[in-house]
Coordinates of C-alpha atoms in Angstrom, one line a residue:
X193 CA 44.5 22.8 60.9
X194 CA 45.2 23.7 57.2
X195 CA 48.0 20.9 56.1
X196 CA 49.9 20.5 53.0
X197 CA 51.7 17.1 52.0
X198 CA 54.5 17.1 49.7
X199 CA 56.1 14.0 47.9
X200 CA 59.4 15.2 46.2
X201 CA 60.2 14.3 42.8
X202 CA 63.1 12.3 42.0
X203 CA 65.2 14.8 39.9
X204 CA 67.1 12.3 37.9
X205 CA 66.1 9.9 35.1
X206 CA 65.5 6.5 36.7
X207 CA 63.8 3.1 35.9
X208 CA 60.1 4.3 36.7
X209 CA 60.3 7.5 34.7
X210 CA 58.2 6.1 32.0
X211 CA 55.2 5.3 34.3
X212 CA 54.1 7.6 36.9
X213 CA 52.6 5.9 39.9
X214 CA 51.7 7.9 42.9
X215 CA 52.9 6.7 46.0
X216 CA 50.3 5.9 48.7
X217 CA 51.9 7.5 51.9
X218 CA 50.7 11.1 51.6
X219 CA 47.2 10.5 49.9
X220 CA 46.5 7.9 52.5
X221 CA 47.7 10.1 55.3
X222 CA 46.0 13.1 53.9
X223 CA 42.5 11.3 53.9
X224 CA 43.1 10.3 57.7
X225 CA 43.6 14.0 58.4
X226 CA 40.7 15.3 56.2
X227 CA 38.4 12.7 58.1
X228 CA 39.4 14.3 61.2
X229 CA 38.3 17.8 60.3
X230 CA 41.5 19.1 58.9
X231 CA 41.9 20.8 55.5
X232 CA 44.5 18.9 53.4
X233 CA 46.3 19.5 50.0
X234 CA 48.8 16.9 48.8
X235 CA 51.2 17.6 46.1
X236 CA 52.9 14.9 44.3
X237 CA 55.8 16.7 42.3
X238 CA 56.0 13.9 39.8
X239 CA 52.4 14.9 38.9
X240 CA 52.7 18.7 39.1
X241 CA 54.4 21.7 40.7
X242 CA 53.9 22.7 44.4
X243 CA 51.4 25.7 44.5
X244 CA 53.4 28.2 46.6
X245 CA 50.3 30.0 47.4
X246 CA 48.8 27.0 49.1
X247 CA 51.9 26.3 51.1
X248 CA 52.0 30.1 52.2
X249 CA 48.7 29.6 53.9
X250 CA 49.6 26.2 55.4
X251 CA 49.8 25.8 59.3
X252 CA 51.8 22.7 58.8
X253 CA 53.7 20.9 56.0
X254 CA 54.5 17.2 55.8
X255 CA 57.2 15.9 53.5
X256 CA 57.6 12.2 52.8
X257 CA 60.9 10.9 51.4
X258 CA 62.7 7.9 50.2
X259 CA 66.7 8.0 49.9
X260 CA 67.0 9.2 46.4
X261 CA 64.5 12.0 46.9
X262 CA 66.1 13.0 50.2
X263 CA 68.3 15.9 48.9
X264 CA 65.0 17.3 47.2
X265 CA 63.0 16.8 50.3
X266 CA 65.8 18.6 52.5
X267 CA 65.9 21.6 50.0
X268 CA 62.0 21.9 50.1
X269 CA 62.0 21.8 54.0
X270 CA 64.7 24.3 54.4
X271 CA 63.1 26.8 52.1
X272 CA 59.6 26.3 53.5
X273 CA 60.9 26.8 57.1
X274 CA 63.0 30.0 56.0
X275 CA 60.6 31.6 53.5
X276 CA 57.3 30.9 55.1
X277 CA 58.3 30.2 58.8
X278 CA 56.0 27.0 58.6
X279 CA 56.7 23.9 60.8
X280 CA 57.8 21.1 58.6
X281 CA 57.6 17.2 59.4
X282 CA 59.8 14.8 57.5
X283 CA 58.7 11.2 57.3
X284 CA 59.2 8.1 55.1
X285 CA 61.9 5.3 55.0
X286 CA 64.9 7.4 54.6
X287 CA 64.6 9.8 57.5
X288 CA 63.4 6.8 59.6
X289 CA 67.2 5.6 59.4
X290 CA 68.6 9.0 59.2
X291 CA 66.7 11.0 61.9
X292 CA 69.7 13.1 63.2
X293 CA 70.3 14.1 59.5
X294 CA 66.8 15.0 58.8
X295 CA 66.6 17.3 62.0
X296 CA 69.0 19.6 60.3
X297 CA 66.1 20.5 58.1
X298 CA 63.0 19.9 59.7
X299 CA 61.0 20.5 63.1
X300 CA 60.0 17.1 63.4
X301 CA 60.8 13.5 62.0
X302 CA 58.5 10.6 61.8
X303 CA 60.1 7.3 62.1
X304 CA 58.6 4.0 60.9
X305 CA 55.0 3.7 60.0
X306 CA 53.8 7.2 60.4
X307 CA 50.0 7.2 59.9
X308 CA 49.1 7.4 63.7
X309 CA 52.5 9.3 64.8
X310 CA 51.4 12.0 62.5
X311 CA 47.9 12.2 63.9
X312 CA 49.2 12.2 67.4
X313 CA 51.6 15.0 66.4
X314 CA 48.9 17.2 64.8
X315 CA 46.7 16.8 67.7
X316 CA 49.4 17.7 70.1
X317 CA 50.4 21.0 67.8
X318 CA 46.6 21.8 67.8
X319 CA 46.7 21.8 71.6
X320 CA 49.9 23.8 72.1
X321 CA 52.3 20.8 72.8
X322 CA 52.8 17.5 74.4
X323 CA 54.8 15.8 71.5
X324 CA 57.3 14.8 74.2
X325 CA 55.3 11.6 74.8
X326 CA 54.5 10.6 71.2
X327 CA 56.3 7.2 70.3
X328 CA 58.1 7.2 66.9
X329 CA 58.8 11.0 66.9
X330 CA 62.0 12.9 66.9
X331 CA 62.4 16.7 67.3
X332 CA 65.0 19.3 68.7
X333 CA 65.0 21.0 71.8
X334 CA 67.5 23.7 71.4
X335 CA 70.5 22.1 70.1
X336 CA 69.6 18.7 71.5
X337 CA 67.9 16.1 69.2
X338 CA 65.5 14.0 71.0
X339 CA 64.3 10.7 69.9
X340 CA 61.3 9.3 71.5
X341 CA 61.0 5.7 71.9
X342 CA 59.8 3.6 68.8
X343 CA 56.2 2.9 68.4
X344 CA 55.3 -0.5 69.5
X345 CA 53.6 -3.0 67.2
X346 CA 52.5 -2.1 63.7
X347 CA 49.6 -0.5 62.0
X348 CA 46.4 -2.7 61.5
X349 CA 45.8 -2.2 57.8
X350 CA 41.9 -2.3 58.1
X351 CA 42.2 0.8 60.1
X352 CA 43.5 2.7 57.2
X353 CA 41.0 4.3 54.9
X354 CA 40.8 4.1 50.9
X355 CA 43.3 7.0 50.0
X356 CA 41.3 10.0 48.2
X357 CA 43.4 11.2 45.3
X358 CA 41.2 14.2 44.8
X359 CA 43.3 15.7 47.5
X360 CA 46.0 15.9 44.9
X361 CA 45.4 18.9 42.5
X362 CA 44.9 17.6 39.1
X363 CA 44.6 14.0 40.0
X364 CA 41.6 11.7 40.7
X365 CA 41.2 8.1 41.1
X366 CA 39.3 8.1 37.8
X367 CA 42.2 9.9 35.9
X368 CA 44.9 7.4 37.1
X369 CA 45.7 5.0 34.3
X370 CA 47.4 2.7 36.8
X371 CA 45.4 2.7 40.1
X372 CA 47.7 1.8 43.2
X373 CA 46.4 -0.5 45.8
X374 CA 47.9 -1.8 49.0
X375 CA 46.8 -5.2 50.3
X376 CA 49.6 -6.1 52.8
X377 CA 52.7 -4.9 54.5
X378 CA 55.7 -6.8 55.8
X379 CA 58.1 -9.4 54.4
X380 CA 59.9 -12.4 56.1
X381 CA 62.8 -12.8 53.7
X382 CA 65.4 -10.5 54.7
X383 CA 67.3 -9.8 51.6
X384 CA 70.5 -7.9 52.7
X385 CA 69.9 -4.9 50.3
X386 CA 66.3 -4.4 51.4
X387 CA 64.8 -2.3 54.3
X388 CA 61.2 -3.5 54.2
X389 CA 61.6 -5.5 57.3
X390 CA 63.3 -2.5 59.3
X391 CA 60.4 -0.3 58.1
X392 CA 57.3 -2.6 58.1
X393 CA 58.3 -5.7 60.0
X394 CA 58.9 -9.5 59.3
X395 CA 55.3 -10.4 59.9
X396 CA 52.8 -10.0 56.9
X397 CA 49.8 -8.0 57.7
X398 CA 47.0 -7.9 55.4
X399 CA 43.9 -5.8 54.6
X400 CA 40.6 -7.6 54.6
X401 CA 39.4 -9.0 51.2
X402 CA 36.1 -7.1 51.6
X403 CA 37.8 -3.8 51.8
X404 CA 40.1 -4.6 48.9
X405 CA 37.2 -5.7 46.8
X406 CA 35.2 -2.4 47.6
X407 CA 38.0 -0.3 46.5
X408 CA 38.4 -2.4 43.3
X409 CA 34.8 -1.9 42.5
X410 CA 35.7 1.8 41.7
X411 CA 38.2 0.8 38.8
X412 CA 36.8 2.4 35.7
X413 CA 37.0 1.0 32.1
X414 CA 40.4 1.3 30.8
X415 CA 42.4 1.6 34.2
X416 CA 44.7 -1.1 35.4
X417 CA 45.6 -1.7 39.0
X418 CA 49.0 -2.2 40.5
X419 CA 49.1 -4.0 43.9
X420 CA 51.9 -2.2 45.9
X421 CA 52.5 -5.1 48.0
X422 CA 56.2 -6.3 48.2
X423 CA 54.8 -9.9 47.6
X424 CA 51.3 -10.0 46.5
X425 CA 51.1 -13.8 46.5
X426 CA 52.9 -14.3 50.2
X427 CA 49.7 -16.0 51.4
X428 CA 48.6 -18.3 48.5
X429 CA 45.3 -19.1 50.0
X430 CA 44.3 -15.5 50.7
X431 CA 45.5 -14.4 47.1
X432 CA 43.4 -17.3 45.5
X433 CA 40.4 -16.3 47.5
X434 CA 40.7 -12.5 46.3
X435 CA 41.4 -13.6 42.7
X436 CA 38.5 -15.9 42.7
X437 CA 36.2 -13.1 44.0
X438 CA 37.6 -10.9 41.1
X439 CA 36.6 -13.6 38.6
X440 CA 33.0 -14.0 40.0
X441 CA 32.4 -10.3 40.0
X442 CA 33.6 -10.1 36.3
X443 CA 36.5 -7.6 37.0
X444 CA 37.9 -6.5 33.7
X445 CA 40.4 -3.8 34.7
X446 CA 43.6 -5.8 34.3
X447 CA 46.2 -6.0 37.2
X448 CA 49.9 -6.3 38.0
X449 CA 51.9 -6.9 41.1
X450 CA 55.3 -7.9 42.7
X451 CA 55.4 -11.6 43.5
X452 CA 58.3 -14.2 44.1
X453 CA 59.2 -16.5 41.1
X454 CA 58.2 -19.5 43.1
X455 CA 54.4 -19.1 42.4
X456 CA 55.0 -20.9 39.1
X457 CA 54.9 -24.2 41.1
X458 CA 51.1 -23.4 42.0
X459 CA 49.0 -23.9 38.7
X460 CA 45.7 -23.3 40.5
X461 CA 47.2 -19.7 41.4
X462 CA 48.5 -19.2 37.7
X463 CA 45.1 -20.1 36.2
X464 CA 43.3 -17.5 38.6
X465 CA 45.8 -15.0 37.9
X466 CA 45.2 -15.4 34.1
X467 CA 41.4 -15.5 34.4
X468 CA 41.4 -12.4 36.8
X469 CA 43.3 -10.3 34.5
X470 CA 46.9 -10.3 35.5
X471 CA 49.0 -9.0 32.5
X472 CA 52.6 -8.6 34.0
X473 CA 54.3 -9.4 37.3
X474 CA 57.3 -7.9 38.7
X475 CA 59.8 -10.3 40.1
X476 CA 63.1 -9.7 41.9
X477 CA 65.1 -12.4 40.2
X478 CA 68.4 -10.5 41.4
X479 CA 70.8 -12.8 39.5
X480 CA 71.5 -15.7 37.5
X481 CA 74.9 -16.4 39.5
X482 CA 74.2 -19.0 42.0
X483 CA 76.8 -17.8 44.3
X484 CA 75.1 -14.4 44.2
X485 CA 71.7 -15.7 45.1
X486 CA 73.1 -17.4 48.1
X487 CA 74.8 -14.4 49.1
X488 CA 71.5 -12.4 48.9
X489 CA 69.6 -15.2 50.6
X490 CA 66.9 -15.2 48.0
X491 CA 66.0 -18.8 48.8
X492 CA 65.6 -19.6 44.9
X493 CA 67.9 -21.3 42.2
X494 CA 68.9 -20.5 38.8
X495 CA 66.8 -23.5 37.5
X496 CA 63.7 -22.1 39.4
X497 CA 64.2 -18.7 37.8
X498 CA 64.3 -20.2 34.3
X499 CA 61.5 -22.7 34.6
X500 CA 59.3 -20.0 36.4
X501 CA 59.6 -17.4 33.6
X502 CA 58.7 -20.0 30.9
X503 CA 55.9 -21.3 33.0
X504 CA 54.5 -17.8 33.6
X505 CA 54.8 -17.1 29.7
X506 CA 52.7 -20.2 29.1
X507 CA 49.8 -18.8 31.1
X508 CA 50.0 -15.6 29.1
X509 CA 51.6 -13.4 32.0
X510 CA 54.4 -11.2 31.2
X511 CA 57.4 -10.9 33.3
X512 CA 59.3 -7.9 34.5
X513 CA 62.7 -9.3 35.7
X514 CA 64.7 -7.1 38.2
X515 CA 68.4 -7.9 38.6
X516 CA 71.0 -6.5 40.9
X517 CA 74.4 -6.2 39.8
X518 CA 77.7 -5.8 41.7
X519 CA 77.8 -8.4 44.6
X520 CA 81.0 -9.6 46.1
X521 CA 80.4 -12.9 44.1
X522 CA 79.7 -11.1 40.7
X523 CA 82.3 -10.8 38.0
X524 CA 82.2 -9.3 34.6
X525 CA 81.4 -12.7 33.0
X526 CA 78.4 -13.3 35.6
X527 CA 77.1 -9.9 34.9
X528 CA 77.3 -10.4 31.1
X529 CA 75.5 -13.8 31.6
X530 CA 72.5 -11.9 33.0
X531 CA 71.9 -10.1 29.6
X532 CA 72.2 -13.4 27.9
X533 CA 69.9 -15.1 30.1
X534 CA 67.2 -12.3 29.8
X535 CA 67.3 -12.7 26.1
X536 CA 67.3 -16.4 26.0
X537 CA 64.2 -16.8 28.2
X538 CA 62.4 -13.9 26.4
X539 CA 61.8 -11.5 29.4
X540 CA 59.2 -9.0 28.5
X541 CA 61.2 -6.3 30.2
X542 CA 64.1 -6.1 32.6
X543 CA 66.3 -3.7 34.9
X544 CA 69.7 -4.3 35.6
X545 CA 70.2 -2.0 38.7
X546 CA 73.2 -1.4 40.7
X547 CA 73.5 -3.0 44.2
X548 CA 72.9 0.1 46.5
X549 CA 73.5 0.2 50.2
X550 CA 70.5 2.1 51.2
X551 CA 70.2 3.3 54.8
X552 CA 68.4 0.9 56.9
X553 CA 69.8 -2.3 55.2
X554 CA 72.3 -4.6 56.5
X555 CA 74.3 -4.0 53.3
X556 CA 74.6 -0.2 54.2
X557 CA 75.7 -1.1 57.8
X558 CA 78.5 -3.6 56.6
X559 CA 79.6 -1.6 53.8
X560 CA 80.0 1.6 55.9
X561 CA 81.9 -0.2 58.6
X562 CA 84.3 -1.6 56.0
X563 CA 84.6 1.8 54.4
X564 CA 83.7 0.8 51.1
X565 CA 81.0 3.5 50.6
X566 CA 82.6 6.4 48.6
X567 CA 79.5 8.6 47.7
X568 CA 77.0 9.8 50.0
X569 CA 75.0 12.2 47.8
X570 CA 71.6 10.4 48.4
X571 CA 70.3 11.4 45.0
X572 CA 72.6 8.8 43.5
X573 CA 71.2 6.0 45.7
X574 CA 68.6 5.2 43.0
X575 CA 70.1 1.8 41.6
X576 CA 71.6 3.5 38.6
X577 CA 74.8 4.7 40.2
X578 CA 77.7 2.9 41.8
X579 CA 78.1 4.4 45.3
X580 CA 80.6 1.8 46.7
X581 CA 83.8 0.0 45.8
X582 CA 82.8 -3.3 44.2
X583 CA 84.9 -6.4 45.1
X584 CA 86.0 -8.1 41.7
X585 CA 85.7 -5.1 39.2
X586 CA 86.2 -1.5 39.4
X587 CA 83.3 1.0 40.1
X588 CA 83.7 2.5 36.6
X589 CA 83.5 -0.9 35.0
X590 CA 80.3 -1.8 37.1
X591 CA 78.6 1.4 36.1
X592 CA 79.4 0.8 32.6
X593 CA 78.2 -2.7 32.7
X594 CA 74.8 -1.6 33.9
X595 CA 74.5 1.0 31.3
X596 CA 75.7 -1.5 28.5
X597 CA 73.1 -4.2 29.6
X598 CA 70.3 -1.6 29.6
X599 CA 71.4 -0.2 26.0
X600 CA 71.7 -3.7 24.6
X601 CA 68.4 -5.1 26.0
X602 CA 66.6 -2.0 24.9
X603 CA 67.9 -1.7 21.3
X604 CA 66.4 -1.1 18.1
X605 CA 67.3 -4.5 17.1
X606 CA 65.6 -6.1 20.0
X607 CA 62.6 -4.0 19.4
X608 CA 62.5 -5.2 15.6
X609 CA 62.9 -8.6 16.9
X610 CA 59.7 -8.4 18.9
X611 CA 58.1 -6.5 16.1
X612 CA 58.7 -9.2 13.6
X613 CA 57.2 -12.0 15.8
X614 CA 54.0 -9.8 16.3
X615 CA 54.5 -8.7 20.0
X616 CA 53.8 -5.0 19.6
X617 CA 53.7 -4.4 23.3
X618 CA 57.3 -6.0 23.8
X619 CA 58.5 -3.9 20.8
X620 CA 56.9 -0.7 22.3
X621 CA 58.8 -1.4 25.7
X622 CA 62.0 -1.7 24.0
X623 CA 61.7 1.5 21.9
X624 CA 60.5 3.3 25.0
X625 CA 63.4 1.9 27.2
X626 CA 65.7 3.0 24.4
X627 CA 64.6 6.6 24.8
X628 CA 65.2 6.6 28.7
X629 CA 68.6 5.0 28.4
X630 CA 69.8 7.5 25.8
X631 CA 68.5 10.3 28.2
X632 CA 70.2 8.6 31.2
X633 CA 73.5 8.6 29.6
X634 CA 73.3 12.3 28.4
X635 CA 72.6 13.1 32.1
X636 CA 75.4 11.1 33.7
X637 CA 78.6 11.6 31.5
X638 CA 80.0 13.6 34.4
X639 CA 79.3 10.9 36.7
X640 CA 81.2 8.5 34.5
X641 CA 84.2 10.9 34.4
X642 CA 84.3 10.9 38.1
X643 CA 84.6 7.3 38.5
X644 CA 87.1 7.2 35.7
X645 CA 89.3 9.5 37.9
X646 CA 88.9 7.3 40.9
X647 CA 90.3 4.2 39.0

């Protein structure tokens, strides 16, 4: 078959707008389909426009979406079906939890980990039918929406190939400034605002170190690696073995990853991270309010957060702190304290995002039952917009505080402070962040007015 994959762009300015990083789902799936003899082209809209002539010639179109890109995904699916008469498959976290909604726009919906569900569907379509027995698949039969049973178990990561980015027009592995690699899936922690467990399971699954090292051997001079894992250091022993191998092989690419703050308690791990080229870690700190940390079930304390950041800095590792504002335990004072803390401990970069009840999370279920969600335009579910009624302050004030914290953290004054102490990278990040904060404000003045009208 001639298959096209599309990853829709986020139409709004968001926290990752400055650093383009391709999601792995479609390049990975495209590689699997190509290896089975199909002709595949993948379009990542953040990297370039979709070539309509290629879509026109396709036998099947696959569209992957997260919640904030769902409106764009639905518009693409509807237009492709109407204009070209092509069958469309929707997959990804959002449609996994909203399959009935997604079937209004697509012929098929793939729920959960979709790699082998899609392979089974493509085989069934090639044979003219038989998708009624494919686990994890939803589809329409006339006006009826059919949801086959969920797929049992989870994908073994060593069964997945190295994604071939040459399937993406204008992109290749060698051209990626930041090369994405996945080494694990799953997470046991169960934060109420996260859908990882519902999507990928509670048990960690790992790729073998041999396959990871083989992929890393392709990294070119000047490239950096981002490990896509939700917690790269979940298995300390495994992480240390991998980093020891990087040191022995003289890896010079530099890397970053998401980790938990409690890695600071393991000096052997931190030393290996430093020696193997770790330049920044992304850490979900969530809050400096002890009551909020308990409500989020983070399993860490304020004291651990502060000590952890200072320890990582001693090893020369930069810290990007990710905070979530708007829990029922949050007040204006605790939110303002978040900015003061971020400055005091010298966070290299930070995001102060708004608590967002994304489908698939316990938070979404709880807020929906309580009637607290007032906005269901999915493109606003990006962490930059208030979509629910907070407990201790107005929606308008919570929105304003998120904006003010970003504006003050990424101010010219802060950029100058870093510049004067010789930290050019820190100054650059603040200057860059300032530009995105200004752009976001221009785009969202009308949203502020809508919130004001609610007050």
